[in-house]
CSV table of C-alpha atoms and ligand atoms in Angstrom, one decimal:
chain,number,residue,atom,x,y,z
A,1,UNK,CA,18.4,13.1,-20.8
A,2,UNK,CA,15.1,11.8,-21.1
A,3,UNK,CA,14.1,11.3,-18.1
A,4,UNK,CA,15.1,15.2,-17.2
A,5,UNK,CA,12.7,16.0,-19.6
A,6,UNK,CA,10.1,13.9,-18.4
A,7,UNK,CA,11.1,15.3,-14.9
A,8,UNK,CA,10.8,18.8,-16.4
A,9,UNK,CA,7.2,18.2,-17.6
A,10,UNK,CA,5.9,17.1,-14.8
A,11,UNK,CA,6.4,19.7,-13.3
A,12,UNK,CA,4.8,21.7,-16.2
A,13,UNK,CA,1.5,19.6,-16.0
A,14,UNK,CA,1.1,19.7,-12.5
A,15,UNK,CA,-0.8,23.2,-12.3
A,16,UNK,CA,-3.4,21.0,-13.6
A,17,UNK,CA,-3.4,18.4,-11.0
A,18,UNK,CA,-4.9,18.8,-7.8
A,19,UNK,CA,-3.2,18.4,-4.3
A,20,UNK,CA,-0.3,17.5,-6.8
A,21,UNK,CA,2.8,16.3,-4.4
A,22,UNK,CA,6.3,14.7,-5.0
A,23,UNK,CA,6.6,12.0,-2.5
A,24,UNK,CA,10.2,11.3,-3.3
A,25,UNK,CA,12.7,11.4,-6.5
A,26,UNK,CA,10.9,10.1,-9.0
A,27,UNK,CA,7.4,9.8,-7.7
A,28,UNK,CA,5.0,12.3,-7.6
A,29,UNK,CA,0.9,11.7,-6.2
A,30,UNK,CA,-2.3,14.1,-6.8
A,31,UNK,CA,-6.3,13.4,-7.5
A,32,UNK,CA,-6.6,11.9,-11.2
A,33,UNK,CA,-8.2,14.2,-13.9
A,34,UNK,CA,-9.2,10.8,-15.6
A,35,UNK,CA,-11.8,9.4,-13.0
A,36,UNK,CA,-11.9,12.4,-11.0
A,37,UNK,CA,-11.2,10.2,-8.1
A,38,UNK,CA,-13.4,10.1,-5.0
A,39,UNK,CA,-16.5,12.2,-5.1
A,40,UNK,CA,-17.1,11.8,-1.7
A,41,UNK,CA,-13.8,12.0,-0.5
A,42,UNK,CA,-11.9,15.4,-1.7
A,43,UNK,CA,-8.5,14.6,0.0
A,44,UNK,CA,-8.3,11.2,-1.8
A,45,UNK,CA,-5.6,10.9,-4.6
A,46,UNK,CA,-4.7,7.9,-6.3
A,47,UNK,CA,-2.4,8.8,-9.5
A,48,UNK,CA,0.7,8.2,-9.2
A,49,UNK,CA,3.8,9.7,-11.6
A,50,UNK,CA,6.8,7.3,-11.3
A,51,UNK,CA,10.0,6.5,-13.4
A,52,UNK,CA,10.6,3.0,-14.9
A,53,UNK,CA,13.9,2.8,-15.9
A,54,UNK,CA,14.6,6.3,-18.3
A,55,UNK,CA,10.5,7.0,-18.6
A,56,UNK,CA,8.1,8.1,-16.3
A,57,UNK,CA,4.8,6.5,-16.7
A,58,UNK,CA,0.8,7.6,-14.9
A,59,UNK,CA,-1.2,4.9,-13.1
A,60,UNK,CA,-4.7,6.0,-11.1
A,61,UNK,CA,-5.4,3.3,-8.5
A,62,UNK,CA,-9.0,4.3,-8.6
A,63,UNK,CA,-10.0,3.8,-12.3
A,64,UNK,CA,-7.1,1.9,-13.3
A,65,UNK,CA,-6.1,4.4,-16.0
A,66,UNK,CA,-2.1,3.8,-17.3
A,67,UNK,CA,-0.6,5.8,-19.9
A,68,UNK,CA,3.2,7.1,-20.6
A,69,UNK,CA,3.5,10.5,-19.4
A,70,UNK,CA,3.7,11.8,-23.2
A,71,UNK,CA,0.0,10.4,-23.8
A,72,UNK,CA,-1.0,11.7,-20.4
A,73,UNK,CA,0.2,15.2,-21.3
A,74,UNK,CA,-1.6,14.8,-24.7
A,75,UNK,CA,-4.7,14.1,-23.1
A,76,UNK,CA,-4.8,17.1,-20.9
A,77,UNK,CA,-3.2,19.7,-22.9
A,78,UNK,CA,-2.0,19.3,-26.2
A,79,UNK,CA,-0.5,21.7,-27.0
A,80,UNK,CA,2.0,21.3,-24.0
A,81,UNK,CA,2.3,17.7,-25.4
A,82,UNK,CA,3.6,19.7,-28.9
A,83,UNK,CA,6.2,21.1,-26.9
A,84,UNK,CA,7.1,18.1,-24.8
A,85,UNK,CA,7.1,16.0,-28.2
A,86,UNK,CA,9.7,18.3,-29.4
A,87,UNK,CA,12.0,18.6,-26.4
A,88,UNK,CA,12.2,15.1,-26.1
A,89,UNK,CA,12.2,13.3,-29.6
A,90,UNK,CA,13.4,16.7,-31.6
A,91,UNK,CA,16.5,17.3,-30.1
A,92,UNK,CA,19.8,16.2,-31.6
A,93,UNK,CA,18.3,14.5,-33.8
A,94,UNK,CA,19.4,14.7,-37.7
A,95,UNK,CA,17.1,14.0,-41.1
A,96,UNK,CA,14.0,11.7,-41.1
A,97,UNK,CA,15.5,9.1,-38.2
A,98,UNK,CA,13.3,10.7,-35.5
A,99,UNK,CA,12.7,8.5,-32.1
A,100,UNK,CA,8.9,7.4,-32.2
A,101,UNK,CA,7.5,7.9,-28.6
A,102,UNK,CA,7.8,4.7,-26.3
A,103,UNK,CA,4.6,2.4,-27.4
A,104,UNK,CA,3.1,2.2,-23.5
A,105,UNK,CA,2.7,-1.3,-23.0
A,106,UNK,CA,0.7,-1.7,-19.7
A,107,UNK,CA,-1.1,-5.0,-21.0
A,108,UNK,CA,-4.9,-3.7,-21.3
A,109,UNK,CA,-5.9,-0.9,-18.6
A,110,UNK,CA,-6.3,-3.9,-16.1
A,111,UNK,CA,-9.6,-3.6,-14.1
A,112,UNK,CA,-9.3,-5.4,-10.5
A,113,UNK,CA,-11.4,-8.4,-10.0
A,114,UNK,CA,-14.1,-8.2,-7.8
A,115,UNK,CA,-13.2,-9.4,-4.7
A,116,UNK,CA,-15.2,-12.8,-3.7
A,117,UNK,CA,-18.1,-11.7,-1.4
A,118,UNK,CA,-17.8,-12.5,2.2
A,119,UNK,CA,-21.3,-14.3,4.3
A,120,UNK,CA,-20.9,-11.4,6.6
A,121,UNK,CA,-22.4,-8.2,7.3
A,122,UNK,CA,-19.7,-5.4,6.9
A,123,UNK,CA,-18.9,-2.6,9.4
A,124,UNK,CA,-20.5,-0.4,7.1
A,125,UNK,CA,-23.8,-2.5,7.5
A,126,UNK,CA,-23.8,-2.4,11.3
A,127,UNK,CA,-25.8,-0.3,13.4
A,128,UNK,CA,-24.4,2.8,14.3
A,129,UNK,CA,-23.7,1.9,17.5
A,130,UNK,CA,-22.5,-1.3,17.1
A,131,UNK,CA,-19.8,-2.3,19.3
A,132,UNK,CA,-17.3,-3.6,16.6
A,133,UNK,CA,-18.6,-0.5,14.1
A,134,UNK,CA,-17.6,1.7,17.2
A,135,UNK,CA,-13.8,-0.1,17.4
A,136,UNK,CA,-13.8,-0.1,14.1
A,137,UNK,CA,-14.2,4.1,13.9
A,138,UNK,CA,-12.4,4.4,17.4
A,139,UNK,CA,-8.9,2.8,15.9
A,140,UNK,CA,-9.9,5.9,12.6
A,141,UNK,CA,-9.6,3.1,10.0
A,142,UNK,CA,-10.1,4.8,6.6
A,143,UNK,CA,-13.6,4.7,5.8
A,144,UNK,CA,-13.4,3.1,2.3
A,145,UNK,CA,-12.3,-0.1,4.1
A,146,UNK,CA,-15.9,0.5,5.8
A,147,UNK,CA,-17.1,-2.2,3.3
A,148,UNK,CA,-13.9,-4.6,3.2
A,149,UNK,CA,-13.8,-5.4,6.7
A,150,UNK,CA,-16.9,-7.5,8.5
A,151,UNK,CA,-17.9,-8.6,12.0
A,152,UNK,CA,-18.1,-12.2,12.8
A,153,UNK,CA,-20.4,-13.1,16.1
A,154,UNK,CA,-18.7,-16.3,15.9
A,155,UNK,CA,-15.5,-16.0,14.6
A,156,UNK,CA,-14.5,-19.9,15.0
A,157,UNK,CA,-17.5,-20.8,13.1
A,158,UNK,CA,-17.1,-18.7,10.3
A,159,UNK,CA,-13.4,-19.7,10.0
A,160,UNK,CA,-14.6,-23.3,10.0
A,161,UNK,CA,-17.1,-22.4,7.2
A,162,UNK,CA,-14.6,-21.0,4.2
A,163,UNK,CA,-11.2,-23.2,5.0
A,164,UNK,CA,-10.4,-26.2,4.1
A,165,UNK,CA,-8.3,-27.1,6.9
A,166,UNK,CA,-9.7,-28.0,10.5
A,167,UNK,CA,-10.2,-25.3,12.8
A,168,UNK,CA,-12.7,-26.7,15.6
A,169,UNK,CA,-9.5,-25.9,18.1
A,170,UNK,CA,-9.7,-22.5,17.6
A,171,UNK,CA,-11.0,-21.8,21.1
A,172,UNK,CA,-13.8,-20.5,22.4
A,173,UNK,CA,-17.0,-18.5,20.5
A,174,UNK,CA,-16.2,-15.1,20.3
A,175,UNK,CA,-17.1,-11.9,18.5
A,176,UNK,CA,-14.1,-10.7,16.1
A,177,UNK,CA,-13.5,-8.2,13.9
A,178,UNK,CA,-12.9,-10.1,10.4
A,179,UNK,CA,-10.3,-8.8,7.8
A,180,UNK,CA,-10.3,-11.1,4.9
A,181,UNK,CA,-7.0,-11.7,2.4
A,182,UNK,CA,-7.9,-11.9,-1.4
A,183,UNK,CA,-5.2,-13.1,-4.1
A,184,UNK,CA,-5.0,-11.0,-6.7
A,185,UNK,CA,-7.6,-12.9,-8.6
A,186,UNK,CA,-9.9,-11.6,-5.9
A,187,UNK,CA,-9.9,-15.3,-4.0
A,188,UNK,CA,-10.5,-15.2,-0.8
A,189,UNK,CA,-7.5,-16.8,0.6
A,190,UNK,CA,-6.6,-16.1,4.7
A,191,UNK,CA,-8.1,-14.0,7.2
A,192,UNK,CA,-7.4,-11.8,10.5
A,193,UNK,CA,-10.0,-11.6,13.3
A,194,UNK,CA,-8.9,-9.4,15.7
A,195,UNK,CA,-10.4,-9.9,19.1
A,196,UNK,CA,-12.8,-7.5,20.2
A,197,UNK,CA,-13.2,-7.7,24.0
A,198,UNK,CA,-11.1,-8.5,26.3
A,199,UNK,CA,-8.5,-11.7,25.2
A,200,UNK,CA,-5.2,-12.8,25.3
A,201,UNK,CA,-5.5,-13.4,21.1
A,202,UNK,CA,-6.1,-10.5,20.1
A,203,UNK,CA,-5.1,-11.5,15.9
A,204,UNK,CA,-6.1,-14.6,14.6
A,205,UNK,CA,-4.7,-15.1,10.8
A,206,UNK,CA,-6.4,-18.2,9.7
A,207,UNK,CA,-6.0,-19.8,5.9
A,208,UNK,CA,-8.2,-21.3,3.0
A,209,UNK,CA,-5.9,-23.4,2.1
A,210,UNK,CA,-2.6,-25.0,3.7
A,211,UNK,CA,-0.4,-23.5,0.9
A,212,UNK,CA,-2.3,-20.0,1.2
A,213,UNK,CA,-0.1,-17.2,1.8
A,214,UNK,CA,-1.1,-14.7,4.9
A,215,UNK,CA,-0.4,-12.0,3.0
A,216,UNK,CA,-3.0,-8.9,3.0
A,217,UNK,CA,-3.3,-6.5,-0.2
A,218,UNK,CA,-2.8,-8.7,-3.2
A,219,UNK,CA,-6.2,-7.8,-4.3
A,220,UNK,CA,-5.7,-4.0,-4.7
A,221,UNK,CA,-1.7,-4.6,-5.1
A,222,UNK,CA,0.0,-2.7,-8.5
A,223,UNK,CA,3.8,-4.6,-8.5
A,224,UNK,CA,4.8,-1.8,-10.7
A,225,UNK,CA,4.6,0.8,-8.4
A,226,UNK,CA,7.0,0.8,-5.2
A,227,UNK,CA,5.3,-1.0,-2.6
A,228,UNK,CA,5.5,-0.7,1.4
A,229,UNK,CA,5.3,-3.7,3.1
A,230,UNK,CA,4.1,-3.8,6.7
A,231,UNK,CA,3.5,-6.0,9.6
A,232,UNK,CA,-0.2,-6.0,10.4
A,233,UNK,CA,-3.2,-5.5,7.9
A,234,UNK,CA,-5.0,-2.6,9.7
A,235,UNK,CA,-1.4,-0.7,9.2
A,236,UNK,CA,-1.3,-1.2,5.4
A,237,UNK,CA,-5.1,0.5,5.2
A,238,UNK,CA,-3.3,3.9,5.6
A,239,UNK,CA,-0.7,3.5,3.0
A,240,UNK,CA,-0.9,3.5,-0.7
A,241,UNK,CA,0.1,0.6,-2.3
A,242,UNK,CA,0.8,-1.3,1.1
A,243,UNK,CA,0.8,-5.1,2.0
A,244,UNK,CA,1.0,-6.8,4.8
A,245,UNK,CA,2.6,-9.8,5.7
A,246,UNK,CA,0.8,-11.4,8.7
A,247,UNK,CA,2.9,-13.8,9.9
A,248,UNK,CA,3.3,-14.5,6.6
A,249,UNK,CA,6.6,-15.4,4.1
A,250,UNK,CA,7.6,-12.7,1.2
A,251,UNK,CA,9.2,-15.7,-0.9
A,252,UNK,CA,5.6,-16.9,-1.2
A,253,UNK,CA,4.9,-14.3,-3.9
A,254,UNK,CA,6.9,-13.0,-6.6
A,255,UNK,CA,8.1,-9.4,-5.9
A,256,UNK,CA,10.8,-7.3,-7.0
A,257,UNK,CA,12.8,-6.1,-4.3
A,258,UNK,CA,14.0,-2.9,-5.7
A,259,UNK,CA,10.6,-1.7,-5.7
A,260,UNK,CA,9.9,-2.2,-2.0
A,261,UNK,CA,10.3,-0.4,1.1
A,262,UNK,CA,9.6,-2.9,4.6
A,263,UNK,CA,8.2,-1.2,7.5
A,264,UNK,CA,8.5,-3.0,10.7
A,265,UNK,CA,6.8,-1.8,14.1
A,266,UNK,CA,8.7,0.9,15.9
A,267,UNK,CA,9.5,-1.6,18.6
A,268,UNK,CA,13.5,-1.2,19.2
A,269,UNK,CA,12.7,-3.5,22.6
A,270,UNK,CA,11.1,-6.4,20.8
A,271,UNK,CA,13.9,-9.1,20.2
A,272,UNK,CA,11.4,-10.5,17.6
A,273,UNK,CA,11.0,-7.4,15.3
A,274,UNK,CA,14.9,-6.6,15.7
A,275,UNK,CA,15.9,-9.8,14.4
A,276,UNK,CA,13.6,-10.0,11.2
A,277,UNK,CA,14.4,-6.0,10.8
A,278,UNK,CA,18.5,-6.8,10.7
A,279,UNK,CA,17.7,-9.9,8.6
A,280,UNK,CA,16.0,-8.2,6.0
A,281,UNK,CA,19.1,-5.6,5.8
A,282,UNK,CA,21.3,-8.6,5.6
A,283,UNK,CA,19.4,-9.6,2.7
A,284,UNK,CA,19.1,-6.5,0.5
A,285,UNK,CA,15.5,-5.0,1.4
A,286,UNK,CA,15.4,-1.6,1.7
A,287,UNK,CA,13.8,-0.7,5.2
A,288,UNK,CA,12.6,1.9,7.3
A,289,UNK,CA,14.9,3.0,10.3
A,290,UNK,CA,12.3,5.2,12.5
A,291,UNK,CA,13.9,7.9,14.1
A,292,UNK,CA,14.9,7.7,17.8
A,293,UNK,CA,12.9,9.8,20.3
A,294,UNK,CA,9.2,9.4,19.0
A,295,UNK,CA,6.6,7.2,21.1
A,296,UNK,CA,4.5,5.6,18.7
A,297,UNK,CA,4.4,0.9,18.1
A,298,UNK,CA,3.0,1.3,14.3
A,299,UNK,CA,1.1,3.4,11.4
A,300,UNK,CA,-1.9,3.1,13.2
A,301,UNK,CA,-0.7,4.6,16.5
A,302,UNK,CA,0.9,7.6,14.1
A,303,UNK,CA,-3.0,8.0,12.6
A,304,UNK,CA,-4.6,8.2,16.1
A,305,UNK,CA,-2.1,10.7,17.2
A,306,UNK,CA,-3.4,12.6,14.7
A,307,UNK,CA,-0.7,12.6,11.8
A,308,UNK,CA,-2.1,12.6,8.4
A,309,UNK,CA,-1.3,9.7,5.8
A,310,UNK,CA,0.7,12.4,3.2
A,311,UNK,CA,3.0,13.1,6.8
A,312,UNK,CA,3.3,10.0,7.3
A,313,UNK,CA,4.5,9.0,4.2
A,314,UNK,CA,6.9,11.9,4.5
A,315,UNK,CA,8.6,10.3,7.1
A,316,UNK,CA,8.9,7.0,5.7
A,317,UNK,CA,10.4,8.1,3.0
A,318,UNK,CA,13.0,10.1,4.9
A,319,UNK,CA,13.9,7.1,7.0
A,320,UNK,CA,13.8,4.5,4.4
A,321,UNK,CA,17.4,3.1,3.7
A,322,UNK,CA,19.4,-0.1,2.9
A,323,UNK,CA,22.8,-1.6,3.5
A,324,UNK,CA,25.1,-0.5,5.4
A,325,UNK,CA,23.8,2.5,6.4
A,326,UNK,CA,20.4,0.9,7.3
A,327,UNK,CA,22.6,-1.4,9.3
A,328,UNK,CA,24.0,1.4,11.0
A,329,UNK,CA,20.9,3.4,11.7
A,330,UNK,CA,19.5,0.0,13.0
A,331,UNK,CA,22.0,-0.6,15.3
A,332,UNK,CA,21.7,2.7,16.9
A,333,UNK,CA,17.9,2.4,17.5
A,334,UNK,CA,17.9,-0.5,19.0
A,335,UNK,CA,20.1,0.8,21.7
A,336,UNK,CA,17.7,3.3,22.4
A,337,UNK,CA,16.6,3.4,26.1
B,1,ZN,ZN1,-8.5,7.6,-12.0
């Protein structure tokens, strides 16, 4: 019954937290009344409410705040947290053998790690008119990510400059776009350029290391919280919580699948993306089946047709699905014509 409780005061609190939304059972987003979240930015919100196992527990992506939902409560009204004390710990019980609240163990309100600095001017440091500024605003990439993706004149050069392994093949001198992979340590450990003229490449992923994996996120990743995982890095900018696997292998990482929702590329025609999409059902991972009808290749195409990340996320979570009914829905959108 706890977790109705919990459940129940949520819903109680939330008159106190702004743009307050449930994005699915069990998960609820709005702006944090810890940090106050972005300043600049008033649509940003980055708490999250979500249930592990029979509690529900508060993380804010933006200061890093983590409590159980009882200490949330009792930090912004307690006298609410009175009640919710009572409901949830009171009842049923007989005597002195009263249930102490959960000790929240989130081991110590874990600050990111600066991300290692990159030798290269970001987009947010380019001239306004700037030709890869100007891609870079024409795709609408969020502008936080102003000053975590950089421009490259010479993309082959730079790449040659932070790896280890030997890229004087990598064709030609060219301008890119540069979005650098961090661990979670904040080690810079792969990169995508993406081409920015005319070219037949238009992603490069290039690694540190041999062993690195091409997967982009890690550095602002929370594994405790359910994670989307998506194809391409520019994708995961719009999502909360998001990775992206650029070529890269899952098994390389440790993650818990239960907690993960893969997003392929609306591309029922692409023999490629089918195969990994029915693989991944095979194996367990719960997927999102896009709905038949709608013309759009990824998240960022959804963004530019002017679709808002909260609708967005709406209809992820009302196509996400595993087993056999994934296996189904698959089947029947890859015979769309
Ligand atoms: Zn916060």
């Amino acid at each position: 019954m706890s977790l109705y409780t919990d459940q129940k005061y949520v819903g109680l609190i939330s008159p106190r937290l702004d743009l307050f939304k449930q994005v699915r059972p069990n998960l609820w987003n709005s702006r944090c009344p810890i940090c106050g979240d972005s300043h600049k930015n008033k649509s940003k919100k980055r708490m999250y409410i979500y249930a592990k196992k029979q509690d529900l527990f508060v993380k804010c992506h933006n200061c890093g705040y983590g409590a159980s939902l009882g200490n949330f409560i009792k930090q912004l009204d307690p006298h609410l947290h009175g009640q919710y004390v009572m409901e949830r710990y009171g009842q049923g019980q007989t005597g002195r053998g009263k249930t102490k609240e959960p000790e929240f163990h989130f081991e110590k309100p874990k600050f990111k790690p600066r991300p290692q600095k990159i030798e290269l001017p970001s987009i947010g440091e380019l001239d306004e008119e700037h030709f890869a500024r100007k891609y870079f605003e024409s795709r609408k990439l969020p502008e936080s990510f102003k000053d975590k993706v950089y421009f490259a004149a010479d993309f082959k050069k730079w790449a040659e400059d932070i790896s280890n392994i030997d890229y004087s093949n990598l064709g030609k001198e060219e301008p890119r776009m540069v979005i650098p992979f961090f661990d979670t340590e904040g080690k810079l450990i792969a990169a995508q350029g993406r081409a920015l003229g005319r070219n037949e490449l238009r992603y490069i992923t290039i690694k540190v290391d041999e062993d690195s994996p091409k997967i982009y996120g890690l550095d602002r990743w929370t594994p405790e919280t359910t994670t989307y995982i998506v194809e391409g890095p520019i994708d995961s900018m719009f999502l909360p919580n998001c990775l992206a696997v650029a070529g890269g292998d899952l098994q390389s990482i440790k993650i818990d699948k239960k907690q993960c929702v893969l997003i392929f590329d609306n591309e029922p025609r692409n023999e490629h993306t089918v195969k990994k999409l029915m693989k991944s059902i095979d194996d367990g991972w719960a997927v999102v089946i896009w709905s038949k009808g709608k013309k759009f290749k990824d998240i960022n195409d959804l963004i530019m047709s002017g679709l808002s990340t909260d609708e967005i996320l709406e209809m992820i979570n009302k196509t996400t699905m595993k087993g056999l009914e994934a296996d189904w829905a698959a089947r029947e959108w890859r015979n769309v014509q």
